[in-house]
Amino acid sequence: MLKINGQFAFVEISKPKNKLFIIPYMFYLKFLIPLIGKVFMGNSMDYRMLGIYCEKFVDCEKFKIYLEKEGLQVKFCKYFFGCATGVKGKGIRITMYMMVMLLTSHVAFTQCWQQP
């Protein structure tokens, strides 16, 4: 949950637009990262999901619409030739959905404390 004027930031892996980077980058995500995960962490499946996610999700641009609909102000910054996207922003208003979530969580919290 984000307060009004509260700030957030995260970095997402993205599929680069430049075709010269797509093949080596996707090979890196789909094969090398899972191999490294298996060798050092004993689990390749969690790391294999990065390549699958990147291929299906592409980038955060469509996600911006949903964030703005929820009352967030959002900015993007591409890194590493489009292989990663930095997302930052802040909450600027309370939407009806956020108000309902606040009220229901408050009601559930107070009911929990009132029970013996």
C-alpha positions as a printed Julia matrix, in Angstrom:
116×3 Matrix{Float64}:
   0.0     0.0     0.0
   1.31    3.45   -0.88
   0.5     6.64    1.0
  -0.61    9.74   -0.89
   2.6    11.34   -2.21
   4.44    8.14   -1.19
   7.12    7.11   -3.67
   7.94    3.78   -5.29
  10.63    2.46   -7.63
  11.57   -0.86   -9.2
  13.53   -2.28  -12.13
  11.94   -4.76  -14.56
  13.64   -6.93  -17.13
  12.43   -5.98  -20.61
  12.7    -7.37  -24.1
  14.95   -5.01  -26.08
  13.56   -3.5   -29.29
  16.91   -3.76  -31.12
  17.04   -7.11  -32.94
  20.82   -7.33  -32.44
  20.28   -7.62  -28.68
  17.2    -9.87  -28.63
  18.89  -13.17  -29.57
  21.89  -12.99  -27.18
  19.81  -11.47  -24.38
  17.04  -14.07  -24.6
  19.68  -16.85  -24.76
  21.21  -15.36  -21.61
  17.82  -15.24  -19.82
  16.51  -18.61  -21.01
  19.65  -20.74  -20.74
  22.6   -19.13  -18.96
  20.73  -17.66  -15.97
  18.88  -20.97  -15.26
  22.19  -22.85  -15.56
  23.84  -20.48  -13.08
  20.79  -20.85  -10.8
  21.05  -24.64  -10.93
  24.8   -24.66  -10.23
  24.79  -22.15   -7.38
  21.27  -22.38   -5.96
  20.27  -25.94   -6.89
  17.14  -24.75   -8.71
  16.89  -23.74  -12.34
  13.09  -23.41  -12.67
  12.78  -20.17  -10.7
  15.42  -18.59  -12.92
  13.95  -20.05  -16.11
  10.82  -18.0   -15.42
  12.78  -14.79  -16.1
  13.09  -15.66  -19.8
   9.47  -16.79  -20.03
   8.27  -13.67  -18.25
  10.39  -11.37  -20.42
   9.17  -12.98  -23.64
   5.48  -12.74  -22.66
   5.47   -9.41  -20.83
   7.88   -7.55  -23.19
   8.08   -4.32  -21.14
   6.27   -2.15  -18.59
   4.67    0.32  -21.0
   1.2    -1.3   -20.86
   1.49   -1.64  -17.09
   1.7     2.17  -16.87
  -1.99    2.46  -17.79
  -2.99    0.31  -14.81
  -0.73    2.21  -12.42
  -2.12    5.56  -13.57
  -5.69    4.24  -13.27
  -4.93    3.53   -9.6
  -3.85    7.12   -9.0
  -0.1     6.79   -9.44
   2.14    9.16  -11.34
   4.66    7.04  -13.28
   7.95    7.62  -15.15
  10.06    5.1   -17.09
  13.76    4.98  -17.88
  15.35    2.37  -20.19
  18.71    0.81  -19.24
  21.2    -1.48  -21.0
  19.86   -0.82  -24.52
  16.29   -1.64  -23.46
  17.08   -4.85  -21.57
  15.84   -3.3   -18.31
  13.31   -0.62  -17.46
  13.38    1.51  -14.34
   9.96    2.53  -13.08
   9.46    5.25  -10.5
   6.56    7.31   -9.34
   4.35    8.42   -6.52
   0.79    8.12   -5.33
  -1.04   11.35   -6.13
  -4.66   10.55   -5.31
  -6.9     7.93   -3.76
  -9.09    5.98   -6.2
 -12.39    4.35   -5.25
 -10.68    0.93   -5.26
  -8.03    2.2    -2.86
 -10.71    3.71   -0.61
 -12.62    0.4    -0.47
  -9.39   -1.47    0.32
  -8.53    1.0     3.09
 -11.99    0.78    4.64
 -12.23   -3.02    4.46
  -8.75   -3.5     5.88
  -9.58   -1.04    8.7
 -12.86   -2.84    9.48
 -11.13   -6.25    9.47
  -8.34   -4.9    11.68
 -10.71   -3.39   14.26
 -12.89   -6.54   14.31
  -9.8    -8.65   14.92
  -8.79   -6.57   17.94
 -12.31   -6.48   19.42
 -12.62  -10.27   19.58
 -11.73  -11.81   22.97
